[in-house]
Amino acid sequence: METDRPTGRDQDPGNEPDTLARHVVDTVESLVTLWFAAAEDVVPQLSARQLFALQTVRRRPELNLTALAEHLEIGLPTASRLCGRLVSAGLLQRTVQPHNRREVRLVVTADGRRFLADVTERRSLCLATVFRAMTPGERASLQRGLGAFEQAHARTRPRPRGGIQGGEER
């Protein structure tokens, strides 16, 4: 009878899920610091939530203001103010739908797309610097581990709430 018990090198106490989870928390905090530092020098400077909202609209152009608020798990007035700041910065455009004047469609502007491309490039450069400090074997191990994590996450991910599809995560 086959079991799910670890064997051989998997018995290392560092491989226990709780120990590994704590290690990943520490590593993610380091990654988050790098992630946000890469976006700090981009003009205009956006809050993390504004940047996430802009990225979300770019990835999910079908979202209207109400769906964006639900996706960000914020109130509609807060989402409206957040989008207003992005509109003022020239990164987002709000348009009223001709078939439903109460529905506001959100569109990332050309400046918004350039802004997001700049942030992505800066983040990639920061990550590449860290990866260059790793050995080829370490990079290969990281790539395998991230692939395994993504597959396990897909198997354990809860169903999306509120009718929003696509598994977008924060």
C-alpha angles and dihedrals in degrees: 000000000000119000135192092235116127118253134193114347091003088075090073106123088228088066094060109118094237093048091045091048091055091048091050091050090056092046094047090052088056091047092048090052090052091043095055095037088059090058096045097084096049117106123256095038111222132193116248090255093050091049091048091049092051091048090048093052090048091052096039108034091167091071117109123200094273093049091047090053090051092046092051090042093233133122121272094246090052091049090048092053091045091052090045089060091049090049090050089052090053093242100109136034127206118208130182114234112241093219094049116024091193093060115088117203118207121216128181109231125225088259089051092052091049090048092052091046089053092050091048092049092049091049092049091051092050092049092046089055090056093044091052087059089058125081118248088252092053091050091050091049091049091050092050092046093050090049091051091047092051092050092048091046091052089053094049102034114122119236115270117267128228097022094288107141134198103062095257108177132198 
